[in-house]
Coordinates of C-alpha atoms in Angstrom, one line a residue:
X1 CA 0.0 0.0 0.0
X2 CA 1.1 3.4 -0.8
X3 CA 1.5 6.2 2.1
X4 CA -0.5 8.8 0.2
X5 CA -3.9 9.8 1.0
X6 CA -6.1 10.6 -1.6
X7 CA -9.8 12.5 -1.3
X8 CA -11.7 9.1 -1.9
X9 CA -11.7 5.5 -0.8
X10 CA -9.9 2.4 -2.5
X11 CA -12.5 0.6 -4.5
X12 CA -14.5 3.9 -5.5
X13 CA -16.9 4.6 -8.4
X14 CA -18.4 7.6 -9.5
X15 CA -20.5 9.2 -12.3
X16 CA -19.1 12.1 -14.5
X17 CA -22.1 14.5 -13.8
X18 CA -25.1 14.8 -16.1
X19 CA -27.8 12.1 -16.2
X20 CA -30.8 12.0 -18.5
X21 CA -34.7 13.2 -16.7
X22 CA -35.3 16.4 -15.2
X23 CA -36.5 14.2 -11.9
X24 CA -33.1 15.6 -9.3
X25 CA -34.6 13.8 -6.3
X26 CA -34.6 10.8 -8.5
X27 CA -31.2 11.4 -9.8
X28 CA -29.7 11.8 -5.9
X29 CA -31.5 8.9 -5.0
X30 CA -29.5 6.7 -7.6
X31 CA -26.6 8.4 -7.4
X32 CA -26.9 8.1 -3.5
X33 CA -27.5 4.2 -4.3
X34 CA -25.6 2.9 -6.7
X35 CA -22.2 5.2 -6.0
X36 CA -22.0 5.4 -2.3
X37 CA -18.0 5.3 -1.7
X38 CA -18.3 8.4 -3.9
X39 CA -21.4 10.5 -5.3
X40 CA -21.3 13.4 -7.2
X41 CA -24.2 16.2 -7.1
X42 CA -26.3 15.2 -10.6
X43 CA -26.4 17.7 -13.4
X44 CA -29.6 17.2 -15.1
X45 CA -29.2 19.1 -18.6
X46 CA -32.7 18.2 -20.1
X47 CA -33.9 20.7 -17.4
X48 CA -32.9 23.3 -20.3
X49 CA -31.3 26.6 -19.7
X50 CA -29.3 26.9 -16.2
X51 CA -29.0 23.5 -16.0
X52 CA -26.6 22.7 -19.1
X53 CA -23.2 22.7 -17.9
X54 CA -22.1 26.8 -18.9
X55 CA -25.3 28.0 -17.5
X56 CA -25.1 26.2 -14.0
X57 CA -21.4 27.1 -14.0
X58 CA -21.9 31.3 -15.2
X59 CA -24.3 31.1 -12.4
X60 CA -21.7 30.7 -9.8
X61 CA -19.9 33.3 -10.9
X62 CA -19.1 36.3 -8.5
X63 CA -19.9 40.3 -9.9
X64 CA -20.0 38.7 -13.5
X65 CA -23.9 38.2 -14.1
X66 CA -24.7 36.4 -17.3
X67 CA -27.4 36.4 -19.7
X68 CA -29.0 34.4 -22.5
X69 CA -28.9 35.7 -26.0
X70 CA -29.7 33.8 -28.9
X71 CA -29.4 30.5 -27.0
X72 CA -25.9 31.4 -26.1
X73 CA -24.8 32.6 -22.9
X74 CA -23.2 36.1 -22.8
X75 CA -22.0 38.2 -20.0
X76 CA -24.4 40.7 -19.0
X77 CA -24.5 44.5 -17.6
X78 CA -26.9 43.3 -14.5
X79 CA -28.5 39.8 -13.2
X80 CA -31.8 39.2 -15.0
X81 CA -33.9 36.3 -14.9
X82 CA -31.6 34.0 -16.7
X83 CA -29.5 34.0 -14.0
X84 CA -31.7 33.9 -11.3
X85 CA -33.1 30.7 -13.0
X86 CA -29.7 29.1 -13.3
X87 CA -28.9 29.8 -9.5
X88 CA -32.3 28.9 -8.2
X89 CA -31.8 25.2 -9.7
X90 CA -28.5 25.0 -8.0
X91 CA -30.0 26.3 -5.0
X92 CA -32.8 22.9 -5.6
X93 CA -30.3 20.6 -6.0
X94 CA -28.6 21.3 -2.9
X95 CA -31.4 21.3 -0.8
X96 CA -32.3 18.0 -2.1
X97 CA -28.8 17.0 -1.4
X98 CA -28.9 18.0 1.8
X99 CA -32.4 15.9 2.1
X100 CA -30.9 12.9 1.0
X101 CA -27.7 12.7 2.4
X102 CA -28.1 14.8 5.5
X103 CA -25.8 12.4 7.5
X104 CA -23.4 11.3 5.1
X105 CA -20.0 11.1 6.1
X106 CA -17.8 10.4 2.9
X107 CA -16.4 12.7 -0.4
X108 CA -18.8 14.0 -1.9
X109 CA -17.9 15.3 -5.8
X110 CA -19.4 18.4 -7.4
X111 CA -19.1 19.5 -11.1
X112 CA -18.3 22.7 -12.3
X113 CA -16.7 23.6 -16.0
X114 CA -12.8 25.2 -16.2
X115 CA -12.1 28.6 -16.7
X116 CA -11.1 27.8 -20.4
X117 CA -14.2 26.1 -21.5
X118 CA -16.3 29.0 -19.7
X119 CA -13.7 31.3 -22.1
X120 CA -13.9 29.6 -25.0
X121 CA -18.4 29.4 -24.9
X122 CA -19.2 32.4 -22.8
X123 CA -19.4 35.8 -25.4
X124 CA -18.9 39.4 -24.2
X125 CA -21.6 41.8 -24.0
X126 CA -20.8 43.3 -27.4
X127 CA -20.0 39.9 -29.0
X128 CA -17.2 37.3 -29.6
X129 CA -15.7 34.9 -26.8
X130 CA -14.0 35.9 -23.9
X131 CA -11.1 33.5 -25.0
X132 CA -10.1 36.6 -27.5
X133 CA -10.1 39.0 -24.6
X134 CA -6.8 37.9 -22.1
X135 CA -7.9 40.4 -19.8
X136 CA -11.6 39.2 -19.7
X137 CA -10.0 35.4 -19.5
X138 CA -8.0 36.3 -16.3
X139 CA -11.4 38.2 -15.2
X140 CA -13.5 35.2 -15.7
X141 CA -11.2 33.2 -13.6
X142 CA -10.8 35.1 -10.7
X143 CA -14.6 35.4 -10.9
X144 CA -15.0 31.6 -11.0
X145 CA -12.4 31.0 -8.2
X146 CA -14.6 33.1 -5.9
X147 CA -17.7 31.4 -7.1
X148 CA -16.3 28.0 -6.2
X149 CA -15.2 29.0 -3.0
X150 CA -18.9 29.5 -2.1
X151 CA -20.2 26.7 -4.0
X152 CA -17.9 24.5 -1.9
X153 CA -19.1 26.1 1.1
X154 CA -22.8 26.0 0.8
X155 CA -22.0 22.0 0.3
X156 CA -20.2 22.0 3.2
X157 CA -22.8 23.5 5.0
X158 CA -25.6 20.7 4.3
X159 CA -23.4 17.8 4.4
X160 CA -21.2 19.0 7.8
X161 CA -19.8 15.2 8.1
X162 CA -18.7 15.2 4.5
X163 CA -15.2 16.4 2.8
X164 CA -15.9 18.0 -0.6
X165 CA -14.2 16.7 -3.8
X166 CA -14.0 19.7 -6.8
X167 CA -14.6 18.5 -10.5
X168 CA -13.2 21.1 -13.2
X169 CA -14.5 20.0 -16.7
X170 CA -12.3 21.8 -19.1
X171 CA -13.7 19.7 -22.7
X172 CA -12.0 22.5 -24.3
X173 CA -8.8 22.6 -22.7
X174 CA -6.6 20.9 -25.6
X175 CA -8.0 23.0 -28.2
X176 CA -7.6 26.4 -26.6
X177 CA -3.9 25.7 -26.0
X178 CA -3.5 24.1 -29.8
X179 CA -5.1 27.6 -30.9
X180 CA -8.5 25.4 -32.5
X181 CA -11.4 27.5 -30.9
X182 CA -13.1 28.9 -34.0
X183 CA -14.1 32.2 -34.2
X184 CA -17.4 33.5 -34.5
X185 CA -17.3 33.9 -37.9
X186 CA -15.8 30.5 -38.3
X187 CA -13.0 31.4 -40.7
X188 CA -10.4 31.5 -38.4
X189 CA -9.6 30.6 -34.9
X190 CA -8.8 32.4 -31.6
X191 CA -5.0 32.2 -31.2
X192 CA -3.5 29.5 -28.8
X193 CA -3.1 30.8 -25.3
X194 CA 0.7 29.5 -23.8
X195 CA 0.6 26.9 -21.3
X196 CA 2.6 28.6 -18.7
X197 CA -0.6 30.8 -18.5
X198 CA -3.4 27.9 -18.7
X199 CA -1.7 26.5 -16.2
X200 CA -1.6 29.7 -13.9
X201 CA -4.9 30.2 -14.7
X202 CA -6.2 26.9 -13.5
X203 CA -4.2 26.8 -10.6
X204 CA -5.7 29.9 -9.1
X205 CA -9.1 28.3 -9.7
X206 CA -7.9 25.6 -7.6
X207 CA -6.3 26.9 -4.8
X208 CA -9.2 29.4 -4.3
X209 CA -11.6 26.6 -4.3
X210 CA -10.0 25.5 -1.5
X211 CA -10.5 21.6 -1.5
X212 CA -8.7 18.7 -3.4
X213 CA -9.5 18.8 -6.8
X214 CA -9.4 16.9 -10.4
X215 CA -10.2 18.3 -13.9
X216 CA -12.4 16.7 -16.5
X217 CA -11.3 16.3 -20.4
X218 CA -13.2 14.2 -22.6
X219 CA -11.3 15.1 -25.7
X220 CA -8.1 13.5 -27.4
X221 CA -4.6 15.6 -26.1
X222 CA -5.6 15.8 -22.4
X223 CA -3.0 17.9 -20.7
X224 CA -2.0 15.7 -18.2
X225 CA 1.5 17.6 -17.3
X226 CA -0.4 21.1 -17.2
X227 CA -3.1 19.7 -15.1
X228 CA -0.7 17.9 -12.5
X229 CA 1.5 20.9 -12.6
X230 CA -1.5 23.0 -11.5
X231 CA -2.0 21.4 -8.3
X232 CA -4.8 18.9 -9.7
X233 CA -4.6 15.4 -7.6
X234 CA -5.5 13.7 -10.4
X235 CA -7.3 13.6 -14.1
X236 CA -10.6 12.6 -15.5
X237 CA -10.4 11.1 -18.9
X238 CA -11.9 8.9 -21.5
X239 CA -9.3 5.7 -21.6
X240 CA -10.5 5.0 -25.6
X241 CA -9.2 8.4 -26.3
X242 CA -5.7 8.1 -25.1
X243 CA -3.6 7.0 -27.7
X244 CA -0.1 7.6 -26.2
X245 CA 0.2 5.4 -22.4
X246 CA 4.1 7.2 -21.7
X247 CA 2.2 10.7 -20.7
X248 CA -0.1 9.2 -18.2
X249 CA 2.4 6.7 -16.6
X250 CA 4.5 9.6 -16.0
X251 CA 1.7 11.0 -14.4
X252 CA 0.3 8.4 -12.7
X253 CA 4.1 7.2 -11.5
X254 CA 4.5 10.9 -10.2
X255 CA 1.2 10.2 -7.5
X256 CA -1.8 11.3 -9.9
X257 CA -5.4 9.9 -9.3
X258 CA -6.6 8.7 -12.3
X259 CA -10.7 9.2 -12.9
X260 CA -10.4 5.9 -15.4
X261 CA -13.4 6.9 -18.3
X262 CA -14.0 3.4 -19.4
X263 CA -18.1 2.3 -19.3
X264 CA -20.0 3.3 -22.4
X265 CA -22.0 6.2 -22.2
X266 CA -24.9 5.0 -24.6
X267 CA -25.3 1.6 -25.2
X268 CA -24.1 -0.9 -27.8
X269 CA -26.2 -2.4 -30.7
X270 CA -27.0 -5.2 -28.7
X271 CA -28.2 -2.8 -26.2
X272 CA -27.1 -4.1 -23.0
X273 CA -25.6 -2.4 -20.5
X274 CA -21.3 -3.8 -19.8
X275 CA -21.0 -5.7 -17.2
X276 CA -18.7 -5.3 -14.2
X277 CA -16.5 -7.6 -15.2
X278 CA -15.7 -6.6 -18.2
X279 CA -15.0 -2.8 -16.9
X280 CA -12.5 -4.2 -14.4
X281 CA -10.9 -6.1 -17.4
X282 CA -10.3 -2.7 -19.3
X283 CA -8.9 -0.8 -16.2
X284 CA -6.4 -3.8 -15.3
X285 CA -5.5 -4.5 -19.6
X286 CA -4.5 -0.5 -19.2
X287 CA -2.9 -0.3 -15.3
X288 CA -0.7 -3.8 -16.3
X289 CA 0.3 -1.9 -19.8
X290 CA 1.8 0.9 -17.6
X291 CA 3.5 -1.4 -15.5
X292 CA 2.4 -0.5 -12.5
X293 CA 2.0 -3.0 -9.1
X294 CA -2.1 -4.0 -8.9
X295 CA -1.9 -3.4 -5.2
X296 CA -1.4 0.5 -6.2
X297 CA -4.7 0.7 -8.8
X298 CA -7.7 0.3 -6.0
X299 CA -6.1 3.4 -4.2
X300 CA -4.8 5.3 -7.3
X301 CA -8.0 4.7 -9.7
X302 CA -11.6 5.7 -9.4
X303 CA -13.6 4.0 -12.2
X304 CA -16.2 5.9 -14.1
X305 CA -18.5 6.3 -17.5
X306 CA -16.2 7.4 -20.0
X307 CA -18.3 11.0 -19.6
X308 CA -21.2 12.7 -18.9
X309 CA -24.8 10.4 -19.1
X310 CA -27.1 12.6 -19.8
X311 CA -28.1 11.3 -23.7
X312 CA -28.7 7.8 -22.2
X313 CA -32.0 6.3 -21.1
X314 CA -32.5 6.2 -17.3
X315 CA -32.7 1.9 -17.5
X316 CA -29.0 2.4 -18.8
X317 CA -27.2 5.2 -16.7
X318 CA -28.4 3.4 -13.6
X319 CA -27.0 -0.2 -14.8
X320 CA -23.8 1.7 -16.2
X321 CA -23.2 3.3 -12.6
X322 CA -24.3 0.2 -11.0
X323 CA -21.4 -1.9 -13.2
X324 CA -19.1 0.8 -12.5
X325 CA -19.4 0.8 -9.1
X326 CA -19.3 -3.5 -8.9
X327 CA -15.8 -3.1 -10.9
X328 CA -14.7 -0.9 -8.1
X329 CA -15.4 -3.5 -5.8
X330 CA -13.5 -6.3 -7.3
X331 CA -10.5 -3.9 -8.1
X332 CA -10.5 -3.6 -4.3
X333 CA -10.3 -7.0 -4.0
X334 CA -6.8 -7.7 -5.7

């Protein structure tokens, strides 16, 4: 066994954030059930505007009110009803949290998204993305930092027994720093901001959030140096996507948690769900590639849906978390 501690138990399962339905007592209720080493607060999407992951995110933000104009979320000059919307179903969800999981004693994960994918979807109030703006960018984060400061607290307060685990999703991240954020036009694209000031950037996210935290990347070219580097204990990722095993052994070898992406977020042709076994199989074919003892992997990996659930049916998120959280189980047991 290693010495290190890390913000969730050996064995754990968890979900990525969205699930399909607009029911979030439901959704606690099976996230309460079938992930109970480690839940995550659901983000319910088909709720529509506030609850998609921007929206429920802007609305955190601190003396930055947001707006929605033309289906696209903008900065605004004062809060409006969009906003109040988007922070009043935040303000539901943690109620019901607190409902359900008044006496809860464990990590607890919440979900927000990454000062770069904010960037790179939010627009200014006279048009075009903040990612063209490095001013604005550094604005937004700061803003963001503040706002998960609070949203960290106001878990804290309903689940006093719990310790808080901090979700970034930053989808975006490779492409802003490969310069492949199209402009609004779409005829060119905003230029690529440096690394050395992604990485500052997210760092001050994190370390005025307070709490241990991982970031969230469903896309090919994860960052895993940049993210590591900015104080992240460890990454979120889709396993099918990574194509190049060196990066994340380094990582992994260097003490990062690894979120292993690895259940199917909408089901096969035969439409079953995978089975528990055959997600364990996946996460040990990858963990014995790396070269890495088994005894570490219970500890060092928490097994998830390779993202977000949200275009699934309800049947098949649950089973999907259920398997995931079964795998869990029987990496524990090595």
């Amino acid at each position: 066994m290693t010495d290190q501690q890390w913000p969730w138990p050996a064995g754990a399962a968890t979900g990525i954030g969205s699930l399909p339905g607009t029911d979030i007592a439901e959704a606690q209720r099976i996230v309460l059930g079938e992930l109970p080493a480690l839940p995550h607060l659901p983000e319910l999407p088909a709720r529509g505007p506030g609850a998609d992951l921007v929206g429920r995110t802007a609305g955190l933000l601190v003396e930055l009110p947001v707006e929605l104009y033309a289906a696209r979320w903008r900065i605004a000059p004062r809060p409006g009803r969009d906003l109040r919307r988007a922070r009043d179903l935040m303000e539901r969800d943690l109620d019901q949290l607190a409902e359900q999981a008044e006496e809860y004693a464990g990590p607890v994960k919440v979900q927000a998204a990454g000062p770069f994918t904010l960037a790179a979807t939010l627009e200014l109030p006279l048009g075009g993305r903040v990612l063209r703006d490095p001013g604005a960018v550094r604005d937004l984060a700061g803003s963001l930092g503040e706002g998960l400061r609070g949203h960290v607290a106001a878990v804290a307060r309903r689940l006093p027994r719990a310790s808080v685990l901090l979700q970034l999703d930053e989808p975006s991240l490779p492409a802003v720093l490969a310069g492949r954020v199209p402009t609004e036009s779409g005829f060119g694209t905003h230029r690529a901001v440096e690394p050395e000031v992604a990485r500052a950037l997210v760092r001050d996210v994190l370390d005025a959030a307070g709490v241990p935290a991982l970031v969230h990347c469903c896309a090919p070219g994860v960052p895993l140096e940049l993210i590591r580097s900015a104080g992240a204990a460890g990454v979120a990722l889709d396993l099918s996507l990574v194509t190049d095993l060196d990066p994340l052994g380094e990582a992994i070898d260097a003490g990062f948690g690894l979120l292993a992406g690895v259940a199917p977020t909408l089901p096969p042709a035969s439409g079953r769900a995978p089975t528990s076994a055959g997600i364990a199989d996946r996460v040990r074919r990858v963990w014995d590639q790396l070269g890495f003892p088994r005894r570490r992997m219970a500890e060092q990996v928490v097994v998830t849906p390779a993202c977000g659930l949200a275009g699934a049916t309800p049947a098949y998120a649950r089973a999907v978390l259920a398997a995931c959280r079964d795998a869990g189980r029987r990496l524990a047991e090595e």
